[in-house]
Short mmCIF file of C-alpha atoms in Angstrom, two decimals:
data_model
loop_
_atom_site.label_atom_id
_atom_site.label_comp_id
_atom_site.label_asym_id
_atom_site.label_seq_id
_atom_site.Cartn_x
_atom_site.Cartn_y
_atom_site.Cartn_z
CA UNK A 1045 81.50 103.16 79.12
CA UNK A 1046 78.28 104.76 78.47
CA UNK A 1047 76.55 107.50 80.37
CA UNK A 1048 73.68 104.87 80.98
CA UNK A 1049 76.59 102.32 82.24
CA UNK A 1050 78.51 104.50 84.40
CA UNK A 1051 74.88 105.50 86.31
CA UNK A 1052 74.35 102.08 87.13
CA UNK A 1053 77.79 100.90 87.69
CA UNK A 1054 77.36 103.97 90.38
CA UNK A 1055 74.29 102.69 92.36
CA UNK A 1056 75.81 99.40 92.27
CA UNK A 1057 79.12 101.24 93.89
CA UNK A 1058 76.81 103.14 96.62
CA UNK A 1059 74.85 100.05 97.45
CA UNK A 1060 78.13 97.81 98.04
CA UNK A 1061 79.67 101.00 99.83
CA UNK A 1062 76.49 100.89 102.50
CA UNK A 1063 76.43 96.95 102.84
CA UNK A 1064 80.58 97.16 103.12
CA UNK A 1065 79.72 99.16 106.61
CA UNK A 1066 79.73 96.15 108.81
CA UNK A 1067 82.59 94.56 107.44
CA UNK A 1068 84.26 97.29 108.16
CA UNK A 1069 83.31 97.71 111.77
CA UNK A 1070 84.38 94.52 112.72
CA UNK A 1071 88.05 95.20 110.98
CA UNK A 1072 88.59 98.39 112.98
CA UNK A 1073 87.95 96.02 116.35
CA UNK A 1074 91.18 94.61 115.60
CA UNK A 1075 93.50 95.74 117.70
CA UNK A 1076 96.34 95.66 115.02
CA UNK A 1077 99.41 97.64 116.88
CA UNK A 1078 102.71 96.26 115.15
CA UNK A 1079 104.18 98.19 117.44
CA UNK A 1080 102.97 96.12 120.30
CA UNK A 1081 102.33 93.18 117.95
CA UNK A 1082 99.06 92.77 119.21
CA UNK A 1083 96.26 90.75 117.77
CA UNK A 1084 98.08 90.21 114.13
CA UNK A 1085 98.15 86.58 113.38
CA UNK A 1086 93.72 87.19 113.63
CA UNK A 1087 94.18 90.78 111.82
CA UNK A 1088 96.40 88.16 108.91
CA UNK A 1089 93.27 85.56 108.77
CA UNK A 1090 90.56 88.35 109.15
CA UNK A 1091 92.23 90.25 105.76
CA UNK A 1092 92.42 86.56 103.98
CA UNK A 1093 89.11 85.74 104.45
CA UNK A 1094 88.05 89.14 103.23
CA UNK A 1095 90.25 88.86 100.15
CA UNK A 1096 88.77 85.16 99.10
CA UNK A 1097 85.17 86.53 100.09
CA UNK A 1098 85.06 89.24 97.71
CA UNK A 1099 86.29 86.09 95.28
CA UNK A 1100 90.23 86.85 95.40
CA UNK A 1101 93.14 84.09 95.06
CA UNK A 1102 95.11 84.86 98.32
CA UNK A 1103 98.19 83.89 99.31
CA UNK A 1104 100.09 84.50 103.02
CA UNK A 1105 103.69 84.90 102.69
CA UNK A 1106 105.41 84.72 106.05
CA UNK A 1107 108.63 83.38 105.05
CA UNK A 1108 111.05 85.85 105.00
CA UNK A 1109 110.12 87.48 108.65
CA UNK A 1110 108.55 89.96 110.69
CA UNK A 1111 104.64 90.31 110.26
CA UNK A 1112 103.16 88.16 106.93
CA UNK A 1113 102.64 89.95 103.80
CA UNK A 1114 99.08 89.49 102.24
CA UNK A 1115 98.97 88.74 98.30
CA UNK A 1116 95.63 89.26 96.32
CA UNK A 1117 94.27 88.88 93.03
CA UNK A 1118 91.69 89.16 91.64
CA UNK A 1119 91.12 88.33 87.35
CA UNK A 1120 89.38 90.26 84.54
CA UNK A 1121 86.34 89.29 84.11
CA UNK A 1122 85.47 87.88 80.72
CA UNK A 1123 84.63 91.11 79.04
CA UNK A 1124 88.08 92.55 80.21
CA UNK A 1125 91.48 93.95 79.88
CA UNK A 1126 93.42 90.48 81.12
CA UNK A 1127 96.91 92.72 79.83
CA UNK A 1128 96.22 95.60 82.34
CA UNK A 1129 96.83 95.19 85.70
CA UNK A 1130 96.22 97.34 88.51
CA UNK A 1131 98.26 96.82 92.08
CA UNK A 1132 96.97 98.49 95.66
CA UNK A 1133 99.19 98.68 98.49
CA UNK A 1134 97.92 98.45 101.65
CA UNK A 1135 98.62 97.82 104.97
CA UNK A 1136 96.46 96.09 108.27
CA UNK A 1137 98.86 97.51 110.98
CA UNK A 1138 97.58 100.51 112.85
CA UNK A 1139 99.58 102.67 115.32
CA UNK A 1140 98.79 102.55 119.40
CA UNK A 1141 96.17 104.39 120.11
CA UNK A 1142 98.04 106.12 123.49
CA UNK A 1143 97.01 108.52 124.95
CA UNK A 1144 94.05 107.04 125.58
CA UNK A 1145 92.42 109.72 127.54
CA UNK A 1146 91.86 112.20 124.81
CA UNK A 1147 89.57 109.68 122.79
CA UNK A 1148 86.23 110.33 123.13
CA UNK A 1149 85.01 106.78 122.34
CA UNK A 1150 86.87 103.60 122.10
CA UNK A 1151 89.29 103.39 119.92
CA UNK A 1152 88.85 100.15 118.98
CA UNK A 1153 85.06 100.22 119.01
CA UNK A 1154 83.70 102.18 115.99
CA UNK A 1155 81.43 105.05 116.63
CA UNK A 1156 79.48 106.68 113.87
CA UNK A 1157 78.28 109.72 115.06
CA UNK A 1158 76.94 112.94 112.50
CA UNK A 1159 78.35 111.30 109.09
CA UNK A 1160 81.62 110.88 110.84
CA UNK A 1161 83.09 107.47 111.44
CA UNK A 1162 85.13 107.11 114.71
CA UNK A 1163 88.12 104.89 115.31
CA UNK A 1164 92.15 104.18 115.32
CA UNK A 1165 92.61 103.15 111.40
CA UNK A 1166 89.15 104.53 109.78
CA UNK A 1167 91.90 106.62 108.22
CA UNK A 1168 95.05 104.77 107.69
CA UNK A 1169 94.74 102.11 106.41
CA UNK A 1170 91.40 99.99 107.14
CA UNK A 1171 88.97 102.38 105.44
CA UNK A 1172 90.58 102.47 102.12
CA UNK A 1173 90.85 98.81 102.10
CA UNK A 1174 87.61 97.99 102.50
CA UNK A 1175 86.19 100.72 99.94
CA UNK A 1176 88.44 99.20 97.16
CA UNK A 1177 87.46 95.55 98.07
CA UNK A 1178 83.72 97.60 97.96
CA UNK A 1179 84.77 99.08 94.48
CA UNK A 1180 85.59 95.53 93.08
CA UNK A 1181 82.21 93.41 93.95
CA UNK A 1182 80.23 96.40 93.00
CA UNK A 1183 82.02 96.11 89.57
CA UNK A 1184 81.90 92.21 89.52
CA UNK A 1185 78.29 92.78 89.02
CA UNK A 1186 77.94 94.91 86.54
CA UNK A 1187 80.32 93.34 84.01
CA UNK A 1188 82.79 92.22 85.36
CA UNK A 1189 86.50 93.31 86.69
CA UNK A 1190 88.02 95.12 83.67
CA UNK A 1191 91.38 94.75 84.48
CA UNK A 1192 93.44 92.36 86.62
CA UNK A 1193 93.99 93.19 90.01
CA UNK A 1194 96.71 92.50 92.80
CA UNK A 1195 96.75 93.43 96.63
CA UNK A 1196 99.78 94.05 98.45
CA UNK A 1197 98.77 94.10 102.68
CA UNK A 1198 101.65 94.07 104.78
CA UNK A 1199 101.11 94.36 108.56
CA UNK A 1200 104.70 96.58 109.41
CA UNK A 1201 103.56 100.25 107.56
CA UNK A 1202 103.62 101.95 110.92
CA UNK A 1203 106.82 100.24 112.07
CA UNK A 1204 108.63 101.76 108.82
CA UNK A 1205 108.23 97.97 106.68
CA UNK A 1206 111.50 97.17 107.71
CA UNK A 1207 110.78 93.24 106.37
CA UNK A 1208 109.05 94.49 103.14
CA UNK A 1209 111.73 95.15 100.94
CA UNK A 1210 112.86 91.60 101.35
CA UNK A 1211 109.54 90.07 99.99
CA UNK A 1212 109.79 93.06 97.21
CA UNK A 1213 112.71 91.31 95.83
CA UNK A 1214 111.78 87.86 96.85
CA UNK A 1215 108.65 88.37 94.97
CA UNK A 1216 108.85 90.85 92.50
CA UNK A 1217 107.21 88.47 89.89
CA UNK A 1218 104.23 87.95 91.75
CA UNK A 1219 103.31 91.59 92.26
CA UNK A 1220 104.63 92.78 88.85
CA UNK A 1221 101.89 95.52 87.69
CA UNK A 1222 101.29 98.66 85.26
CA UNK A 1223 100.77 100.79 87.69
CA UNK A 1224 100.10 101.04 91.60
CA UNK A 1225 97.30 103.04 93.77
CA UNK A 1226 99.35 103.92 97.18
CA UNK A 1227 97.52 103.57 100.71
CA UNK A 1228 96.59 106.90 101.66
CA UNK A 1229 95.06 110.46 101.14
CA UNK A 1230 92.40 113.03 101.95
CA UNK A 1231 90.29 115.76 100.93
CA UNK A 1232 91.66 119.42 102.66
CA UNK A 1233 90.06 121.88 104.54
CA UNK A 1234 88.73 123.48 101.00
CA UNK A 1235 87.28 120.03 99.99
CA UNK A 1236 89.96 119.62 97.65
CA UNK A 1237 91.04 115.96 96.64
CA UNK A 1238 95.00 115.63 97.28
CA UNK A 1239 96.49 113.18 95.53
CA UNK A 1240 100.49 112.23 96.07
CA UNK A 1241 102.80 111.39 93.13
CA UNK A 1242 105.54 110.71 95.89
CA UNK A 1243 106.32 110.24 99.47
CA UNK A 1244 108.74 112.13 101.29
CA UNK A 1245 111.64 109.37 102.99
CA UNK A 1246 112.37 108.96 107.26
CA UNK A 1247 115.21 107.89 109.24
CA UNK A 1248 114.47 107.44 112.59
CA UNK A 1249 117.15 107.99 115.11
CA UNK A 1250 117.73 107.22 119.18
CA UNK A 1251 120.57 109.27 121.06
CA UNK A 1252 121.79 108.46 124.75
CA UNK A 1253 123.94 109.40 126.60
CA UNK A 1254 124.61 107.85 130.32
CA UNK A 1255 126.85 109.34 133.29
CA UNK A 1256 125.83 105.81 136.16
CA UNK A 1257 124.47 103.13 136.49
CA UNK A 1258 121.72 104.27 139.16
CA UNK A 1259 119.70 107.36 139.37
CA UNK A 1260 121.65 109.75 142.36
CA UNK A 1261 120.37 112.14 144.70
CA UNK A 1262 120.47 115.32 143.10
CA UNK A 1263 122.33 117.01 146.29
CA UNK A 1264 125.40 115.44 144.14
CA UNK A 1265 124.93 117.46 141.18
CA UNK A 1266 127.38 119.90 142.15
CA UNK A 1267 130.08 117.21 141.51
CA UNK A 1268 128.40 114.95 139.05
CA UNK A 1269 127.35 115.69 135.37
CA UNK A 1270 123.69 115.42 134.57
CA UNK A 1271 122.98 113.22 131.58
CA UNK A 1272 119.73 114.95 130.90
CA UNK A 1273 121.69 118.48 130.62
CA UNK A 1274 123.83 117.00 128.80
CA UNK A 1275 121.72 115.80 126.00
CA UNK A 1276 119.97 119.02 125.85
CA UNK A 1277 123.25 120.71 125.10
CA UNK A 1278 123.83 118.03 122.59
CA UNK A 1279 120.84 118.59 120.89
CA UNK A 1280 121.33 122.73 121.23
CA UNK A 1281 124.31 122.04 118.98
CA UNK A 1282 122.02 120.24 116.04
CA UNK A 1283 119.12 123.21 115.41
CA UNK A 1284 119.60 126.53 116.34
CA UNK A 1285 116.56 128.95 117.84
CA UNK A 1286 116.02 129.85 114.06
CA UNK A 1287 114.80 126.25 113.40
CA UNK A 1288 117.95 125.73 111.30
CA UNK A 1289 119.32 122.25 111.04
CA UNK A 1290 123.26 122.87 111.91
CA UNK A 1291 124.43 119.25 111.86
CA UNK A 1292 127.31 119.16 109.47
CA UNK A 1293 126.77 117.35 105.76
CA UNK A 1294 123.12 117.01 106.74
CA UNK A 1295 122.32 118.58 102.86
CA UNK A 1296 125.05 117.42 101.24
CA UNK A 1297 123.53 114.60 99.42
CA UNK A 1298 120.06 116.37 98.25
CA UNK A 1299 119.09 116.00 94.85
CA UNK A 1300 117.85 120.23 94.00
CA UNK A 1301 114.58 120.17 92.42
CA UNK A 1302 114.80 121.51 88.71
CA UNK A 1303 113.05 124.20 87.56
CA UNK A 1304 110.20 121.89 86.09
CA UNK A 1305 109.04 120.64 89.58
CA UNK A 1306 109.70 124.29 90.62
CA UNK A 1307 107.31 125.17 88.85
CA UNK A 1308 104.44 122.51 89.93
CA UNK A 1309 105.24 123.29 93.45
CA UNK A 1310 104.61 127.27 92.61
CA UNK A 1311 101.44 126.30 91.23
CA UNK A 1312 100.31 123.87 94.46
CA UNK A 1313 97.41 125.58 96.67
CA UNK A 1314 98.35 125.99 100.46
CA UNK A 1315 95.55 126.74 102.83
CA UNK A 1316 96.92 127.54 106.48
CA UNK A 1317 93.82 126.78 108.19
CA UNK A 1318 94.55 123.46 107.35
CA UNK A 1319 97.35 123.05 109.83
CA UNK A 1320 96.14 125.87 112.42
CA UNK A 1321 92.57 124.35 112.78
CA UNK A 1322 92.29 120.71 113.78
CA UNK A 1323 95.60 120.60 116.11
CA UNK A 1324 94.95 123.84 118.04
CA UNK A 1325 98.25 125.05 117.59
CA UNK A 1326 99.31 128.05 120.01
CA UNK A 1327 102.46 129.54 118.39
CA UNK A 1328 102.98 130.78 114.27
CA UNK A 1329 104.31 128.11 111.95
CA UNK A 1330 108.03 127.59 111.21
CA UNK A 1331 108.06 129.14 108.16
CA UNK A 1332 106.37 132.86 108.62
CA UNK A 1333 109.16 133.33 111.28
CA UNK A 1334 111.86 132.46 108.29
CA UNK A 1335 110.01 133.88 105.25
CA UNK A 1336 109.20 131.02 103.95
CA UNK A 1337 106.35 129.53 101.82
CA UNK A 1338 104.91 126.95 104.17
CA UNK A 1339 104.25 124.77 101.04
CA UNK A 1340 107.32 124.86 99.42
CA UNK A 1341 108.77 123.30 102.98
CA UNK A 1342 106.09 120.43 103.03
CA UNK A 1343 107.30 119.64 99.74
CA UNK A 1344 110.96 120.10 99.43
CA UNK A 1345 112.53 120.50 103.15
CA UNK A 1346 113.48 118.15 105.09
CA UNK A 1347 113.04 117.89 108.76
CA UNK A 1348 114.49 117.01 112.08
CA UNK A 1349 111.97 116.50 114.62
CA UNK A 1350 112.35 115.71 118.33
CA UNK A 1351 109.65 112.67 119.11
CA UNK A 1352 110.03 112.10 122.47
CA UNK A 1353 112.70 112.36 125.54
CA UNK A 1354 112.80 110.71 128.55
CA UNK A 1355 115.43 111.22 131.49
CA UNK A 1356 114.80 110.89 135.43
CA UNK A 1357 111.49 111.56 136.97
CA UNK A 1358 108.38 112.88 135.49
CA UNK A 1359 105.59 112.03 137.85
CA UNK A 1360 103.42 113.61 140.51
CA UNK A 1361 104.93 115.53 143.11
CA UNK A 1362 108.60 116.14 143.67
CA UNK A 1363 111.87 113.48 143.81
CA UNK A 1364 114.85 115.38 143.70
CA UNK A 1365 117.11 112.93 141.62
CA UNK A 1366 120.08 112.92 139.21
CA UNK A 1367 119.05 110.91 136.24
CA UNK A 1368 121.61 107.88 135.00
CA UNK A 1369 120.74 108.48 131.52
CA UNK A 1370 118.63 110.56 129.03
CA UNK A 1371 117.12 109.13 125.91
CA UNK A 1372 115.54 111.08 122.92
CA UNK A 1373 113.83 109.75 119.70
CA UNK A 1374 114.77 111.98 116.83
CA UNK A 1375 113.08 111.31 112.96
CA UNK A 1376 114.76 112.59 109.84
CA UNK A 1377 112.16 113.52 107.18
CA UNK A 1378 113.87 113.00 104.24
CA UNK A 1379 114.39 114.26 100.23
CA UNK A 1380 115.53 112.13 97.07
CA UNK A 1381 119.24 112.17 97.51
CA UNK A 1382 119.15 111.38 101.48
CA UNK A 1383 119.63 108.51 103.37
CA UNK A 1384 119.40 107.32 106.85
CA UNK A 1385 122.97 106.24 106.87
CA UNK A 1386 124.61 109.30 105.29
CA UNK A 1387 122.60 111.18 108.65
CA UNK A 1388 123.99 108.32 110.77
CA UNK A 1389 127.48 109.29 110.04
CA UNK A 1390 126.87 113.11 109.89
CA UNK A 1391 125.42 112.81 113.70
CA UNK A 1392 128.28 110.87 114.82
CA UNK A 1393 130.43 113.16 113.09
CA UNK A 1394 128.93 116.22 114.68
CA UNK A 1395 128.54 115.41 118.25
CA UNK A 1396 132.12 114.24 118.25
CA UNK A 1397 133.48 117.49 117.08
CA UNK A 1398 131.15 119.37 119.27
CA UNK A 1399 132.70 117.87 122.15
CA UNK A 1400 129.63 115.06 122.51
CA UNK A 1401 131.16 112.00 121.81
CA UNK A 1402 129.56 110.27 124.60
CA UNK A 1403 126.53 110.55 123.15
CA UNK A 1404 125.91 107.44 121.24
CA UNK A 1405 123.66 107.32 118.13
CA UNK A 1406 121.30 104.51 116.90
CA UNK A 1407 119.54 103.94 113.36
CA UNK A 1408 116.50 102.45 114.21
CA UNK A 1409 114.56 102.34 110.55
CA UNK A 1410 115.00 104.18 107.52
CA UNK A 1411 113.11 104.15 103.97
CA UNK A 1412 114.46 106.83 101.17
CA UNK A 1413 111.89 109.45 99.32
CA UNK A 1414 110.73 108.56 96.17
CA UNK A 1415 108.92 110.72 93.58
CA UNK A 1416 107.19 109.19 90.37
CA UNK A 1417 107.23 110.82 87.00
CA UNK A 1418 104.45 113.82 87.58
CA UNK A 1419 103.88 113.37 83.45
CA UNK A 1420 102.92 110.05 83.77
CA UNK A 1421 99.58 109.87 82.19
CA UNK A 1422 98.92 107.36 84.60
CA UNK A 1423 99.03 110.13 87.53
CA UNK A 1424 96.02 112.36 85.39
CA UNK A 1425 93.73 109.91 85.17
CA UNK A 1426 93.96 108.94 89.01
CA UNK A 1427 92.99 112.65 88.89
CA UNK A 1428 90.65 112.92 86.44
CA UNK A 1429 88.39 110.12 87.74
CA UNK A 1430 88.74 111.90 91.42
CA UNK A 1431 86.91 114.63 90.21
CA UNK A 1432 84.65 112.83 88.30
CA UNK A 1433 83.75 110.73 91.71
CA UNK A 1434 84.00 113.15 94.08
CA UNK A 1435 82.53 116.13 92.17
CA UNK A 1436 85.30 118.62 93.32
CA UNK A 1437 88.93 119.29 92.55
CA UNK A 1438 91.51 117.52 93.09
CA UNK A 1439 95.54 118.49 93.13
CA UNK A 1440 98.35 116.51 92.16
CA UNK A 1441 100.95 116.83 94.41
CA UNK A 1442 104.67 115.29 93.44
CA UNK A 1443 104.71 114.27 96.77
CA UNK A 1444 103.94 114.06 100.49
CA UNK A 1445 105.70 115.51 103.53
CA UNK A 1446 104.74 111.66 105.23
CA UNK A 1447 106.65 108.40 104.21
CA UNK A 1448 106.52 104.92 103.16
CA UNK A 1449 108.09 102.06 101.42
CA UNK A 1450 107.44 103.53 98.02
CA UNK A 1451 111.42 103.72 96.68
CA UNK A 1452 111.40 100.20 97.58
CA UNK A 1453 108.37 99.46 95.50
CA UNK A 1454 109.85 101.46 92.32
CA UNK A 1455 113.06 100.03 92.79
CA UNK A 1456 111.62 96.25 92.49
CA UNK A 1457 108.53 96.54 90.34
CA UNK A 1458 109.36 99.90 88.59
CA UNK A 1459 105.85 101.52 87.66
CA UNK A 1460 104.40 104.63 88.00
CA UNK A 1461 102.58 105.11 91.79
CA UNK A 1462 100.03 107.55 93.22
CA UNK A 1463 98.53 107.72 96.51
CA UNK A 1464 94.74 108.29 97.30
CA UNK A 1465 92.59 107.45 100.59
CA UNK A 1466 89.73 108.44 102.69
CA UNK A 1467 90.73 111.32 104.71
CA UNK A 1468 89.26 114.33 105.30
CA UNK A 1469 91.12 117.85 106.77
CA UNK A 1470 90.32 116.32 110.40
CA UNK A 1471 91.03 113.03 110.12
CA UNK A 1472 93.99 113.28 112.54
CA UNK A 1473 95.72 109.67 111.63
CA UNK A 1474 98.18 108.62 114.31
CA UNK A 1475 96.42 110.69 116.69
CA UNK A 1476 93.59 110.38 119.07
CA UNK A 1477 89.71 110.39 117.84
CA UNK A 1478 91.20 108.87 114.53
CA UNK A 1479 88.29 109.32 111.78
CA UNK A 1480 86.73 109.23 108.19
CA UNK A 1481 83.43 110.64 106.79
CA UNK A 1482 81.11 108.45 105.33
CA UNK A 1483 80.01 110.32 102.44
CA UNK A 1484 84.09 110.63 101.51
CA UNK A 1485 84.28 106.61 101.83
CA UNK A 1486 81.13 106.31 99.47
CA UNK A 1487 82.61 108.93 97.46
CA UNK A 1488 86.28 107.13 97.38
CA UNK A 1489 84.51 103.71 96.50
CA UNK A 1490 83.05 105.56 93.38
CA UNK A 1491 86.34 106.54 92.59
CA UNK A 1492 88.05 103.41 92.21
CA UNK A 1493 85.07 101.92 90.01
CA UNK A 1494 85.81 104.79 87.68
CA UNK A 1495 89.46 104.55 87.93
CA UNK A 1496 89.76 100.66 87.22
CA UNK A 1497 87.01 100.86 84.33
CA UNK A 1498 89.05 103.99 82.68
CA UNK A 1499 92.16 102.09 83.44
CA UNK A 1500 91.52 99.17 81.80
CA UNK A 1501 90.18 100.96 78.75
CA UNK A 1502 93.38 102.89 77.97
#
């Protein structure tokens, strides 16, 4: 493409990016919690409709369960590459938007306010839909789509997909592509691009333990065990005060990175205001207290996180009770080698020997870490074309410390897959005052024109 082509295929981007503004509003007024499975069978039609109006073939596949999947494409145009094809994964689900009291506008009603964009999912997922869908029309009038291009939306991302690998397999034909642009990403707290090669795997875990079948009065505790004691001393038993994971055979199956990815991950900037600024954190990070290189863990640790625990009474005021039972949620984040059943066994295994056995154990979701190929050439042009677009640098990482379904989508379609999105350092997905800058969506929207034109050309 020539310099005089790739100026206007760039005001045509920026224009579509603007008009694209509304659309997008009214998506982010979907209340799309698969969690609460609220407002999805409109969030399903809303997507559609957006798919055919851009001029994609859609199709809704709902027949294997759980929330329908959302299929896409869209042809080369005439002057195109019809033997390239390009596949996005998305997703329409969003996570609750609790606790609502630390938003400082609806989070369902989009509020623009300074540049920055307002709302649960500007961030992940709506706002990098849209700018794609933006990226396409804008090249659909200059000359046309240069490549093929599918859509994959599924509506159960935030739930951990636990239906998706079943339409993978069903319908691994249908999405079958060269190569695949994952769902999210962000600029850091430097303005640097970041760009994920791979994803980082989760099993998520519930342990509870019950001593009655009604709460007591707590005058009884002398004679009665306390559930909630008793899973604290349970969980004591799992991580020690160094932050050390001490469950038995919880490293046994990791895969030890080789010297080449070593290497990458020495190279990988780390910027600690990027974790000590937007979440106001009040004590030092894990790692300085173990000598550790906070990046290196991101990459290559994994993690055992308590998420929540609930036992007896938490309200206003006093009630002097003996719970009946105590509950935690516990998530794994995984490395390639794990899985959610190998942890399974190794908690069961460990609580029993630790004298715990009462304390039962429950897989709740799982997805395994997955890291493409960081030579793929496909990988450096995703980069190259981010810097191109967004005028500043952008780092490859081989993967993120989040997850998603992306072993499932090697394992069925087997391509090369990088991640890239709208974020910025503050976004703060999942939590409250949710948000994307608009010059970053313009900016993002430029940088799938470029990366689909390029694409197609190789």
């Amino acid at each position: 493409m020539t310099t005089s082509n790739r100026q206007d295929l760039k005001e045509k981007v920026i224009a579509q990016a603007d008009q694209s503004v509304e659309t997008l509003y009214r998506y982010l007024r979907l209340t799309s919690v698969s969690a609460q499975h609220l407002e999805i069978p409109e969030t399903v039609q809303f997507v559609a409709d957006l798919l055919k109006s851009v001029g994609g073939e859609v199709k809704i596949l709902d027949d294997l369960g759980g929330n329908p999947v959302i299929y896409g494409f869209f042809a080369a145009g005439s002057k195109g590459n019809a033997n390239k094809t390009l596949l996005f994964y998305n997703h329409y689900d969003v996570q609750p938007p609790d606790p609502l009291d630390e938003w400082e506008s609806e989070p369902f009603e989009p509020s623009l306010k300074d540049g920055i964009l307002y709302a649960r999912g500007t961030a992940d997922n709506k706002g990098s839909l849209m700018l794609r869908l933006a990226a396409i029309k804008a090249l659909e009038q200059a000359d046309g789509l240069p490549c093929n291009i599918k859509f994959l939306i599924e509506g159960e991302e935030e739930i951990g997909s636990p239906n998706l690998p079943r339409y993978l397999k069903e319908y691994a034909e249908l999405f079958k592509a060269d190569a695949c642009i994952w769902e999210f990403g962000s600029k850091d707290a430097q303005e640097r691009v970041e760009l994920y090669a791979g994803i980082k795997g989760s099993a998520y875990f519930e342990l509870s333990t019950k001593s009655a079948s009604i709460d007591i009065h707590s005058s009884l505790a002398a004679v009665i065990d306390n559930p909630a004691w008793r899973l604290v001393q349970a969980l004591a038993s799992m991580k020690n005060q160094n932050n050390d994971i001490t469950v038995e055979g919880f490293f046994d199956e990791i895969e030890e990175p080789d010297e080449a990815l070593m290497e990458i991950v020495r190279a990988l900037p780390f910027d600690k205001s990027g974790l000590t600024g937007p979440f106001g954190l009040t004590r030092p990070l894990i790692t300085e207290a173990r000598g550790e290189n906070p990046r290196d863990a991101l990459m290559l640790y994994p993690t055992m996180t308590i998420c929540g625990m609930v036992s007896g009474y938490i309200g206003e005021g006093a009630k002097t009770v003996l719970p009946k039972e105590a509950k935690v949620k516990i998530d794994c984040r995984m490395v390639p080698g794990q899985t959610g059943e190998h942890l399974l066994a190794c908690f069961e295994r460990h609580l029993a020997r630790h004298g715990f056995s009462d304390v039962k154990v429950e897989l709740i979701e799982s997805q395994r870490a997955y890291r493409s190929d960081i030579t793929d050439p496909f990988l450096h042009l995703v980069k190259k074309t981010a810097e191109e677009a967004y005028g500043s640098e952008a780092v490859l990482y081989p993967n993120s410390p989040g997850t998603g379904p992306m072993y499932q989508f090697n394992e069925c379609l087997q391509l090369p897959i990088v991640s890239t999105g709208v974020g910025w350092a503050e976004s703060k997905a999942h939590a409250p005052n949710e948000s994307i800058r608009m010059k970053d969506y313009a900016d993002g929207c430029l940088h799938m024109a470029y990366l689909l034109t390029d694409f197609a050309a190789e």
